[in-house]
Short mmCIF file of C-alpha atoms in Angstrom, two decimals:
data_model
loop_
_atom_site.label_atom_id
_atom_site.label_comp_id
_atom_site.label_asym_id
_atom_site.label_seq_id
_atom_site.Cartn_x
_atom_site.Cartn_y
_atom_site.Cartn_z
CA MET F 1 -21.64 -8.23 5.17
CA ARG F 2 -21.66 -4.69 6.52
CA TRP F 3 -23.17 -1.76 4.65
CA GLY F 4 -20.72 -0.45 2.09
CA ARG F 5 -18.47 -3.52 1.87
CA SER F 6 -19.56 -4.08 -1.74
CA LEU F 7 -18.03 -0.70 -2.61
CA LEU F 8 -14.68 -1.39 -1.01
CA ALA F 9 -13.16 -3.47 -3.77
CA ALA F 10 -13.64 -0.56 -6.15
CA ALA F 11 -12.50 1.97 -3.57
CA MET F 12 -9.27 0.10 -2.89
CA VAL F 13 -8.05 0.52 -6.47
CA LEU F 14 -8.67 4.26 -6.52
CA ALA F 15 -5.66 6.52 -6.15
CA TRP F 16 -5.65 8.26 -2.81
CA ALA F 17 -4.48 11.68 -1.76
CA MET F 18 -3.53 13.10 1.63
CA ILE F 19 -2.69 16.63 2.75
CA TRP F 20 -1.31 17.76 6.06
CA ALA F 21 -0.67 21.42 6.94
CA HIS F 22 1.28 22.31 10.06
CA PRO F 23 3.88 24.56 11.61
CA ALA F 24 7.41 23.21 11.96
CA SER F 25 7.31 19.98 13.95
CA PRO F 26 8.51 20.11 17.55
CA THR F 27 11.38 17.97 18.67
CA VAL F 28 10.31 14.94 20.70
CA GLN F 29 12.57 14.35 23.66
CA VAL F 30 13.46 10.67 24.12
CA ALA F 31 16.02 9.59 26.67
CA GLU F 32 19.39 8.87 25.10
CA GLY F 33 20.63 5.33 25.51
CA ALA F 34 17.17 3.96 26.30
CA PRO F 35 16.78 0.33 25.22
CA ALA F 36 14.63 -0.33 22.18
CA ILE F 37 10.92 -0.68 22.85
CA ARG F 38 9.74 -4.28 22.44
CA LEU F 39 6.56 -4.31 20.35
CA LEU F 40 4.28 -7.34 19.95
CA LEU F 41 2.37 -6.82 16.68
CA VAL F 42 -0.87 -8.80 16.35
CA THR F 43 -2.54 -8.92 12.91
CA ALA F 44 -4.77 -12.00 13.30
CA THR F 45 -8.27 -11.76 11.83
CA ALA F 46 -11.35 -13.84 12.59
CA GLY F 47 -13.80 -11.50 10.82
CA PHE F 48 -13.47 -9.18 7.84
CA ARG F 49 -9.87 -9.16 6.61
CA HIS F 50 -8.42 -5.89 5.38
CA GLY F 51 -5.90 -6.07 2.57
CA THR F 52 -3.73 -3.75 4.63
CA VAL F 53 -2.99 -6.45 7.21
CA GLU F 54 0.04 -7.48 5.17
CA THR F 55 0.98 -3.81 4.69
CA ALA F 56 0.95 -3.29 8.46
CA ARG F 57 3.24 -6.31 8.92
CA SER F 58 5.71 -4.69 6.55
CA VAL F 59 5.42 -1.03 7.56
CA VAL F 60 5.51 -1.36 11.36
CA PRO F 61 8.75 -3.38 11.67
CA ALA F 62 10.37 -1.16 9.03
CA LEU F 63 9.35 1.93 11.01
CA GLY F 64 10.97 0.47 14.10
CA ALA F 65 14.15 -0.35 12.25
CA ALA F 66 14.36 3.04 10.54
CA SER F 67 13.78 4.97 13.75
CA GLY F 68 15.90 2.65 15.89
CA GLU F 69 13.25 3.00 18.60
CA PHE F 70 11.54 -0.38 18.66
CA VAL F 71 11.88 -4.01 17.62
CA THR F 72 8.89 -6.04 16.51
CA THR F 73 7.65 -9.57 17.16
CA ILE F 74 4.72 -10.53 14.90
CA VAL F 75 1.72 -12.67 15.79
CA ALA F 76 0.47 -12.94 12.23
CA GLU F 77 -2.55 -15.24 12.06
CA VAL F 78 -5.17 -16.90 14.25
CA ALA F 79 -3.04 -20.05 14.27
CA ASP F 80 -0.25 -18.04 15.95
CA LEU F 81 -2.36 -16.62 18.77
CA GLY F 82 -0.95 -19.13 21.24
CA GLN F 83 2.05 -16.78 21.39
CA LEU F 84 -0.14 -14.15 23.04
CA ASN F 85 0.43 -15.45 26.57
CA ALA F 86 1.77 -14.27 29.91
CA GLU F 87 5.36 -15.29 29.16
CA THR F 88 5.46 -13.49 25.81
CA LEU F 89 3.83 -10.40 27.25
CA ARG F 90 6.45 -10.21 30.00
CA GLN F 91 9.05 -9.89 27.23
CA HIS F 92 7.34 -6.93 25.57
CA ASP F 93 6.49 -3.32 26.37
CA VAL F 94 3.62 -2.65 23.96
CA VAL F 95 0.99 -4.80 22.25
CA MET F 96 -0.34 -3.48 18.94
CA PHE F 97 -3.56 -4.79 17.36
CA ALA F 98 -3.18 -3.70 13.72
CA ASN F 99 -6.44 -4.16 11.77
CA THR F 100 -7.44 -7.24 13.73
CA SER F 101 -11.07 -8.34 13.49
CA GLY F 102 -13.68 -10.73 14.81
CA ASN F 103 -13.83 -12.83 17.93
CA LEU F 104 -10.25 -14.00 18.16
CA PRO F 105 -10.01 -17.39 19.92
CA LEU F 106 -8.23 -16.36 23.12
CA ASP F 107 -8.70 -18.59 26.14
CA ASP F 108 -9.38 -17.32 29.64
CA GLY F 109 -5.71 -17.50 30.60
CA GLN F 110 -4.68 -15.36 27.62
CA LYS F 111 -7.37 -12.80 28.34
CA ALA F 112 -6.33 -12.56 31.98
CA ALA F 113 -2.68 -12.22 30.96
CA LEU F 114 -3.44 -9.31 28.59
CA LEU F 115 -5.47 -7.47 31.21
CA GLN F 116 -2.77 -8.04 33.83
CA PHE F 117 -0.12 -6.82 31.38
CA MET F 118 -2.05 -3.60 30.87
CA ALA F 119 -2.99 -3.06 34.51
CA SER F 120 0.68 -3.46 35.46
CA GLY F 121 1.90 -0.72 33.13
CA GLY F 122 1.99 -2.23 29.65
CA GLY F 123 1.05 -0.32 26.52
CA PHE F 124 -1.62 -0.99 23.90
CA VAL F 125 -1.92 0.50 20.40
CA GLY F 126 -4.87 -0.30 18.14
CA THR F 127 -5.56 0.71 14.55
CA HIS F 128 -8.72 0.82 12.46
CA SER F 129 -10.57 -2.49 12.93
CA ALA F 130 -9.03 -3.16 16.33
CA THR F 131 -12.42 -1.85 17.49
CA ASP F 132 -14.09 -4.47 15.24
CA THR F 133 -12.49 -7.17 17.39
CA LEU F 134 -13.46 -9.33 20.38
CA TYR F 135 -17.11 -8.33 20.72
CA ASP F 136 -17.55 -11.42 22.88
CA TRP F 137 -15.13 -10.09 25.50
CA PRO F 138 -16.54 -6.95 27.20
CA GLU F 139 -13.31 -6.29 29.09
CA TYR F 140 -11.56 -5.75 25.76
CA GLY F 141 -14.18 -3.19 24.85
CA GLN F 142 -13.48 -1.44 28.14
CA LEU F 143 -9.76 -1.49 27.39
CA ILE F 144 -9.99 -0.02 23.87
CA ASP F 145 -12.93 2.22 24.88
CA ALA F 146 -15.25 1.60 21.91
CA TYR F 147 -16.68 -0.96 19.51
CA PHE F 148 -17.17 -0.31 15.80
CA LYS F 149 -20.71 0.51 14.66
CA GLU F 150 -20.54 1.37 10.94
CA HIS F 151 -18.57 3.25 8.30
CA PRO F 152 -20.98 5.63 6.56
CA TRP F 153 -18.27 7.56 4.68
CA THR F 154 -15.47 6.18 2.51
CA ARG F 155 -14.11 9.30 0.84
CA GLU F 156 -11.76 12.23 1.24
CA ALA F 157 -12.61 14.33 4.30
CA ALA F 158 -11.05 16.67 6.84
CA VAL F 159 -9.73 15.41 10.16
CA ASN F 160 -9.40 17.87 13.03
CA VAL F 161 -6.57 17.68 15.56
CA GLU F 162 -8.01 18.35 19.01
CA ASP F 163 -4.72 17.98 20.92
CA GLY F 164 -1.55 18.69 18.97
CA SER F 165 0.70 18.25 22.00
CA HIS F 166 0.39 14.46 22.27
CA PRO F 167 3.39 12.54 20.82
CA ALA F 168 1.05 10.93 18.26
CA THR F 169 -0.21 14.28 16.94
CA GLN F 170 2.75 16.62 17.23
CA GLY F 171 3.41 18.39 13.94
CA LEU F 172 -0.01 17.71 12.40
CA GLY F 173 -1.28 21.26 12.85
CA TRP F 174 -4.98 21.88 13.35
CA SER F 175 -6.34 19.70 10.54
CA PHE F 176 -5.49 17.55 7.53
CA ARG F 177 -7.36 15.87 4.70
CA ILE F 178 -7.28 12.16 3.93
CA THR F 179 -9.16 9.57 1.91
CA GLU F 180 -10.30 6.92 4.38
CA GLU F 181 -13.06 4.62 5.54
CA PHE F 182 -14.34 6.63 8.51
CA TYR F 183 -15.70 4.70 11.47
CA THR F 184 -18.45 5.53 13.90
CA PHE F 185 -18.85 3.65 17.17
CA ARG F 186 -21.66 2.06 19.16
CA GLU F 187 -21.11 4.59 21.92
CA ASN F 188 -19.16 7.83 21.75
CA PRO F 189 -15.90 7.14 23.66
CA ARG F 190 -15.33 10.81 24.51
CA PRO F 191 -16.50 10.70 28.16
CA ASN F 192 -13.90 8.04 28.98
CA VAL F 193 -10.91 9.05 26.85
CA HIS F 194 -8.77 11.99 25.78
CA VAL F 195 -9.72 12.65 22.15
CA LEU F 196 -6.85 13.46 19.79
CA LEU F 197 -8.46 13.42 16.33
CA THR F 198 -12.04 13.89 15.17
CA LEU F 199 -13.77 13.75 11.81
CA ASP F 200 -14.80 17.20 10.61
CA ALA F 201 -18.45 16.30 10.13
CA ALA F 202 -19.11 19.26 7.82
CA SER F 203 -16.58 17.90 5.33
CA VAL F 204 -18.79 14.83 4.79
CA GLY F 205 -22.02 16.82 4.79
CA SER F 206 -22.98 15.75 8.29
CA SER F 207 -22.98 17.04 11.85
CA GLY F 208 -22.11 15.58 15.23
CA ASP F 209 -19.09 14.44 17.22
CA TYR F 210 -17.00 11.65 15.66
CA PRO F 211 -13.75 10.87 17.53
CA LEU F 212 -11.17 9.07 15.39
CA ALA F 213 -8.14 8.76 17.67
CA TRP F 214 -7.75 8.87 21.43
CA CYS F 215 -5.62 7.92 24.40
CA SER F 216 -6.66 6.58 27.79
CA THR F 217 -5.34 4.56 30.71
CA TYR F 218 -6.08 1.05 31.92
CA GLY F 219 -4.78 0.59 35.44
CA SER F 220 -1.15 1.66 35.15
CA GLY F 221 -1.15 0.94 31.41
CA ARG F 222 -1.54 3.28 28.47
CA VAL F 223 -3.99 2.81 25.58
CA TYR F 224 -3.93 4.52 22.17
CA TYR F 225 -6.36 3.93 19.30
CA ASN F 226 -6.47 5.36 15.76
CA ALA F 227 -9.43 4.60 13.48
CA LEU F 228 -7.44 5.37 10.31
CA GLY F 229 -5.66 2.63 8.37
CA HIS F 230 -8.17 1.17 5.91
CA PHE F 231 -6.17 1.96 2.77
CA GLU F 232 -2.61 0.95 1.92
CA GLY F 233 -1.81 4.56 1.09
CA THR F 234 -2.50 5.56 4.68
CA TRP F 235 -0.01 3.02 6.01
CA GLN F 236 2.62 4.07 3.47
CA ASP F 237 2.31 7.76 4.26
CA VAL F 238 4.97 9.35 6.44
CA GLY F 239 2.38 11.41 8.34
CA PHE F 240 0.46 8.34 9.50
CA GLN F 241 3.70 6.52 10.29
CA GLN F 242 4.79 9.39 12.52
CA GLN F 243 1.47 9.13 14.37
CA LEU F 244 2.16 5.44 15.00
CA LEU F 245 5.74 6.08 16.09
CA GLY F 246 4.60 8.75 18.55
CA ALA F 247 1.85 6.46 19.83
CA ILE F 248 4.25 3.55 20.39
CA ARG F 249 6.68 5.84 22.23
CA TRP F 250 3.88 7.12 24.43
CA ALA F 251 2.34 3.69 25.08
CA ALA F 252 5.77 2.40 26.14
CA GLY F 253 6.08 5.19 28.71
CA ARG F 254 8.98 6.92 26.91
CA THR F 255 7.12 10.24 26.93
CA PRO F 256 4.93 11.88 29.62
CA LEU F 257 1.44 10.53 30.22
CA GLY F 258 -0.22 13.86 29.48
CA ALA F 259 -4.00 14.32 29.70
CA CYS F 260 -5.78 11.03 29.17
CA GLY F 261 -9.12 11.55 30.88
CA GLY F 262 -12.42 12.26 29.12
CA THR F 263 -12.74 15.41 27.03
CA THR F 264 -15.70 17.65 26.29
CA PRO F 265 -16.61 18.22 22.63
CA PRO F 266 -16.07 21.70 21.20
CA SER F 267 -19.03 23.87 22.21
CA THR F 268 -19.12 25.99 19.05
CA PRO F 269 -18.83 24.03 15.80
CA THR F 270 -17.14 25.84 12.94
CA PRO F 271 -18.49 25.76 9.38
CA GLN F 272 -15.10 25.51 7.66
CA PRO F 273 -14.16 21.92 6.84
CA THR F 274 -10.52 22.45 7.84
CA ALA F 275 -11.05 24.53 10.98
CA THR F 276 -10.57 23.17 14.50
CA PRO F 277 -11.36 24.80 17.84
CA ALA F 278 -7.95 25.56 19.32
CA PRO F 279 -6.14 28.22 21.32
CA THR F 280 -4.44 30.91 19.32
CA ALA F 281 -0.71 30.59 18.76
CA THR F 282 1.74 33.39 18.18
CA ILE F 283 3.71 33.01 14.97
CA GLY F 284 5.98 35.97 14.43
CA THR F 285 3.83 38.98 15.33
CA CYS F 286 0.55 37.49 14.15
CA PRO F 287 -1.56 35.63 16.76
CA VAL F 288 -3.70 33.38 14.53
CA ARG F 289 -4.29 29.70 14.17
CA PRO F 290 -1.28 28.21 12.37
CA ARG F 291 -2.90 26.57 9.39
CA VAL F 292 -2.91 26.90 5.62
CA ALA F 293 -5.92 25.77 3.61
CA LEU F 294 -5.26 23.35 0.74
CA ASP F 295 -7.79 21.92 -1.68
CA LEU F 296 -7.11 19.38 -4.39
CA THR F 297 -8.75 17.95 -7.46
CA ARG F 298 -7.71 15.04 -9.71
CA PRO F 299 -8.14 16.08 -13.35
CA ALA F 300 -6.44 12.87 -14.55
CA PRO F 301 -4.85 9.72 -13.10
CA GLY F 302 -1.51 10.56 -11.52
CA THR F 303 -2.22 14.30 -11.56
CA LEU F 304 -3.15 16.61 -8.70
CA GLU F 305 -4.29 20.21 -9.00
CA VAL F 306 -3.54 21.87 -5.66
CA VAL F 307 -4.89 25.24 -4.55
CA VAL F 308 -3.22 26.90 -1.54
CA SER F 309 -5.24 29.60 0.21
CA ALA F 310 -4.28 32.14 2.84
CA THR F 311 -6.65 32.12 5.82
CA ASP F 312 -7.71 34.90 8.13
CA GLY F 313 -7.64 34.80 11.91
CA PRO F 314 -9.02 36.79 14.84
CA SER F 315 -6.29 39.39 14.46
CA ILE F 316 -5.73 39.49 10.71
CA ALA F 317 -7.97 40.05 7.72
CA GLY F 318 -7.01 39.96 4.08
CA ASN F 319 -4.07 37.64 4.71
CA LEU F 320 -1.99 36.98 1.57
CA LEU F 321 0.45 34.32 0.36
CA ARG F 322 3.96 35.58 -0.33
CA ARG F 323 6.16 32.59 -1.20
CA ILE F 324 5.89 28.85 -1.85
CA ALA F 325 9.04 26.76 -1.58
CA PHE F 326 9.14 23.13 -2.72
CA THR F 327 11.74 21.49 -0.49
CA ARG F 328 11.54 17.86 -1.67
CA LEU F 329 10.07 16.21 -4.76
CA ALA F 330 9.81 12.41 -4.78
CA ASN F 331 8.63 10.90 -8.08
CA ALA F 332 6.98 14.19 -8.97
CA GLU F 333 7.09 17.04 -11.46
CA VAL F 334 5.67 20.30 -10.16
CA THR F 335 4.29 23.00 -12.43
CA MET F 336 3.48 26.41 -11.01
CA GLY F 337 2.85 29.14 -13.55
CA SER F 338 5.87 29.18 -15.83
CA PHE F 339 7.95 27.11 -13.40
CA ILE F 340 8.33 23.40 -14.15
CA ASP F 341 10.72 21.40 -12.03
CA ARG F 342 11.69 17.91 -10.93
CA ARG F 343 14.54 18.97 -8.65
CA ALA F 344 14.74 18.53 -4.89
CA ALA F 345 14.14 22.20 -4.15
CA PHE F 346 12.94 25.42 -5.74
CA ALA F 347 10.84 28.39 -4.70
CA VAL F 348 8.33 30.76 -6.24
CA ASP F 349 7.95 34.29 -4.86
CA LEU F 350 4.44 35.63 -5.34
CA SER F 351 4.66 39.21 -6.54
CA PRO F 352 2.27 40.73 -5.96
CA ALA F 353 1.15 38.70 -2.94
CA ALA F 354 -2.03 36.73 -3.59
CA ARG F 355 -4.94 35.24 -1.71
CA THR F 356 -4.52 31.88 -3.48
CA ALA F 357 -1.88 30.04 -5.49
CA ARG F 358 -2.21 26.99 -7.71
CA PHE F 359 0.22 24.28 -8.76
CA THR F 360 0.09 20.89 -10.46
CA VAL F 361 1.81 17.67 -9.34
CA GLU F 362 2.46 15.02 -12.00
CA ARG F 363 3.53 11.48 -11.15
CA LEU F 364 6.70 10.42 -13.01
CA ASP F 365 6.58 6.65 -12.37
CA ALA F 366 3.08 5.13 -12.24
CA ALA F 367 4.31 2.29 -10.00
CA ARG F 368 5.63 4.58 -7.26
CA ALA F 369 3.97 6.93 -4.77
CA VAL F 370 4.38 10.70 -4.98
CA HIS F 371 5.48 12.93 -2.11
CA VAL F 372 6.05 16.68 -2.26
CA ASP F 373 7.25 18.69 0.76
CA LEU F 374 6.71 22.43 0.68
CA THR F 375 6.64 25.50 2.88
CA VAL F 376 4.13 28.29 2.48
CA THR F 377 4.85 31.83 3.65
CA ASP F 378 1.94 34.19 4.29
CA GLY F 379 1.45 37.33 6.34
CA CYS F 380 1.74 35.39 9.60
CA GLY F 381 4.66 33.05 9.13
CA THR F 382 5.91 30.00 7.29
CA TRP F 383 4.08 26.66 7.47
CA ASN F 384 5.37 23.22 6.59
CA THR F 385 3.05 20.97 4.61
CA PHE F 386 3.14 18.12 2.13
CA VAL F 387 1.07 16.51 -0.58
CA GLY F 388 1.10 12.75 -1.22
CA VAL F 389 -0.40 10.55 -3.89
CA GLY F 390 -0.40 6.79 -3.46
CA THR F 391 -0.02 4.16 -6.11
CA GLY F 392 -2.97 3.04 -8.20
#
């Protein structure tokens, strides 16, 4: 049993919270009239079995149906792995290993078929323990670019977005916070891949370079991996689902290849947990990084205290918040000062403008997740963000 597994049963029942802060999401261009992507979803496990395997089987097909962009065939268990063969692969565009584990019993013909599928232009998407899979097959390790080493942190932390232009990261901004089981790998994959997400080491009291999501190529094929996905709340969150949808689009060749070679780690680490090295962006007349800092605490089950803070940039000091608009409340009551509301939309103008603002989110139905969309206006522009609280 790996270090920390004894803590996971307790961790799984804890409520989770996720925050993303980003400018308005760009529109992804997908060719009209394109046939649906054919996705082969593999969730078989021969090692540690995550409880989210069943969640993935539910969420991924539903995401395809809701978006209208892909249809899913499921290879659920080890006993079904015979379906992973050359004939089945010819009928699909992308293979997704969702929280697979262990040395799956694939024969030589199946292994050759998967490699040929990829080399000929197929797509591969892996989540979380897909890197804890097939240690006995080195070519798989070369395909996915890393093998799991350990998970020293299971907690809330900041994740930095190194490339916000990839279809899997568009709209995430420069960083977000999430409660997850964070992986490290036997070898840093950075020299061989294009890193998309990294753990902000300072937010877990550490230092170093910890890639969490990346893209690469294998022959003419495209490979995407995301180390998130341990908790059910991650799979149920719209932000993570949009990462998967963008990754599936990209792996299927529906969007440009982009930069998928190795990347160099940022040369100057930043001490702020939510900061990410990135080029400046012009928002209105204020060239600063487009991000809003959010911090949360949980004073009681089903309750979040959220503090929104204005941040300074290279061309602005003393930045202030001016307005917070709540654009969608799902299973939530928001209290901000004297304002208490359960409606779909309301706004609070901050007069005078302030460096920070605080509001409380209360869950209405303990059996349902909470989601609150809001926009924050400061001296540089208006940023979209949301706060989510899972069940439990």
